[in-house]
Amino acid sequence: MDDVRQLGEMLRRYAESEAHKKQLFESQKVLWASRITELFEHIQQWLAPVLMPDLLTLNREPYLAFSPSVPVKTSTFKTEKLTIVIAGKPVEFVPDVMGAAGQISLAVMGLTAARYGSVSLMGLADGSWQWRQANGLKESDVFTFDGNFLASQLQALIPRERG
């Protein structure tokens, strides 16, 4: 009966661990959602002076975040994504499900030309955001994300006059 008792103890510890993980995720999820909302509000404020119909528009829409480890069918993280359309080209800020230690990551799509590879935003513990460009096997290039940096990235999407 010692093995049965040990099995029971292992199952109890496992259930407690799973309950703790779920509780931690639920509390981090609230913080994560507020950080994403705050980020999108900053982006709207930064770009407000240059919004122009058919040239630069912003759209926020509901989004259910998911990842390979948390498929969309089981995800409970309701958030939103932000789309900037500049000169007819969309740039999307799409949240991923939270990573280790509450890490926040947003995929940035539309700026991923060959020169960039993949682009993401990482939320830091101090409340700031980092822009990360990964290209192949080398270390990611990391930049502080603010309005001026975003504007410089968006400028690359405006067609240049050839003369």
XYZ file of C-alpha atoms in Angstrom:
163
model
C 0.000 0.000 0.000
C 3.009 2.314 0.266
C 3.060 2.682 -3.532
C -0.651 3.563 -3.577
C -0.095 6.147 -0.827
C 2.886 7.552 -2.718
C 0.812 7.695 -5.905
C -1.922 9.572 -4.057
C 0.614 12.058 -2.669
C 2.122 12.616 -6.116
C -1.326 13.228 -7.613
C -2.223 15.709 -4.834
C 1.029 17.663 -5.356
C 0.486 17.671 -9.102
C -3.091 18.995 -8.710
C -1.870 21.747 -6.371
C 0.878 22.680 -8.821
C -1.553 22.850 -11.747
C -4.010 24.949 -9.726
C -1.182 27.334 -8.768
C -0.051 27.638 -12.410
C -3.621 28.399 -13.506
C -4.038 31.032 -10.766
C -0.699 32.633 -11.692
C -1.643 32.676 -15.390
C -5.023 34.270 -14.626
C -3.418 37.080 -12.587
C -0.641 37.635 -15.151
C -3.224 37.664 -17.935
C -4.894 40.746 -16.422
C -1.556 42.585 -16.228
C -0.638 41.470 -19.728
C -3.919 42.720 -21.211
C -3.510 46.121 -19.550
C 0.093 46.439 -20.837
C -1.021 45.647 -24.401
C -3.900 48.137 -24.192
C -1.498 50.782 -22.851
C 1.003 50.079 -25.656
C -1.672 50.386 -28.337
C -2.883 53.655 -26.799
C 0.684 55.017 -26.935
C 0.978 54.022 -30.601
C -2.334 55.782 -31.355
C -1.112 58.931 -29.573
C 2.241 58.878 -31.366
C 0.622 58.546 -34.793
C -2.427 60.804 -34.199
C -0.750 63.874 -35.797
C -0.152 62.011 -39.076
C -3.377 60.023 -39.528
C -4.644 60.577 -43.067
C -7.495 58.734 -44.791
C -6.159 56.239 -47.344
C -2.540 57.005 -46.315
C -2.217 56.139 -42.620
C -4.968 54.494 -40.603
C -5.120 52.541 -37.340
C -7.526 49.771 -36.427
C -7.822 47.841 -33.159
C -9.888 44.673 -33.135
C -10.593 41.844 -30.679
C -8.130 38.967 -30.843
C -7.745 35.617 -29.093
C -4.015 35.098 -28.469
C -2.606 31.598 -28.924
C 0.696 29.785 -29.464
C 1.930 26.284 -30.365
C 1.727 25.317 -26.674
C -1.694 26.999 -26.168
C -3.840 26.322 -29.255
C -6.605 28.742 -30.165
C -9.244 26.147 -29.147
C -8.026 26.201 -25.524
C -6.739 29.773 -25.224
C -8.544 31.990 -22.733
C -6.535 35.126 -23.458
C -8.865 37.647 -25.045
C -6.973 40.744 -26.114
C -6.768 42.841 -29.260
C -4.478 43.330 -32.219
C -3.523 46.614 -33.827
C -3.241 47.148 -37.572
C -1.583 50.202 -39.090
C -2.177 50.648 -42.810
C 0.397 52.961 -44.365
C 0.391 53.726 -48.087
C -1.788 50.637 -48.614
C 0.551 48.307 -46.689
C -0.648 46.700 -43.420
C 1.572 46.403 -40.350
C 0.055 44.218 -37.624
C 0.917 44.062 -33.923
C -0.329 40.610 -32.885
C 0.038 39.386 -29.259
C 1.439 35.931 -28.561
C 0.394 33.945 -25.512
C 2.483 34.964 -22.537
C 5.934 33.441 -22.242
C 8.078 32.426 -19.289
C 7.888 34.656 -16.205
C 5.046 36.662 -17.727
C 7.065 37.702 -20.779
C 4.987 39.624 -23.314
C 5.677 39.240 -27.005
C 3.943 40.778 -30.010
C 4.690 39.696 -33.539
C 5.085 42.662 -35.887
C 4.047 41.666 -39.390
C 4.376 43.766 -42.512
C 7.908 44.971 -41.785
C 9.505 41.566 -42.230
C 11.300 42.115 -45.513
C 14.467 40.087 -46.085
C 16.542 42.786 -44.419
C 14.670 42.314 -41.130
C 13.863 38.619 -40.804
C 11.330 38.508 -37.982
C 10.317 41.494 -35.873
C 8.766 41.389 -32.402
C 8.094 43.623 -29.431
C 9.072 42.447 -25.964
C 7.528 43.963 -22.853
C 10.129 44.561 -20.153
C 9.619 44.415 -16.387
C 10.148 48.193 -16.075
C 7.125 48.843 -18.323
C 9.092 49.753 -21.449
C 9.137 47.869 -24.746
C 11.976 46.571 -26.919
C 11.890 46.142 -30.686
C 13.760 42.976 -31.678
C 14.836 42.119 -35.194
C 16.007 38.552 -35.707
C 17.674 37.633 -38.951
C 19.003 34.109 -39.227
C 21.379 32.668 -36.667
C 22.985 35.872 -35.431
C 22.004 37.656 -32.225
C 18.820 39.767 -32.472
C 19.200 43.510 -32.949
C 17.445 45.256 -30.046
C 16.126 48.827 -29.975
C 14.106 50.889 -27.513
C 10.571 51.146 -28.872
C 9.101 54.654 -28.876
C 7.208 56.937 -31.254
C 10.277 58.139 -33.151
C 11.553 54.593 -33.658
C 8.148 53.430 -34.905
C 7.955 56.402 -37.301
C 11.406 55.580 -38.729
C 10.325 51.957 -39.351
C 7.079 53.031 -41.019
C 8.927 55.483 -43.289
C 10.518 52.498 -45.049
C 7.055 51.479 -46.318
C 6.373 54.715 -48.187
C 7.254 54.363 -51.875
C 10.074 56.680 -52.939
C 9.899 58.846 -56.034
C 12.329 57.711 -58.696
C 13.913 60.524 -60.606
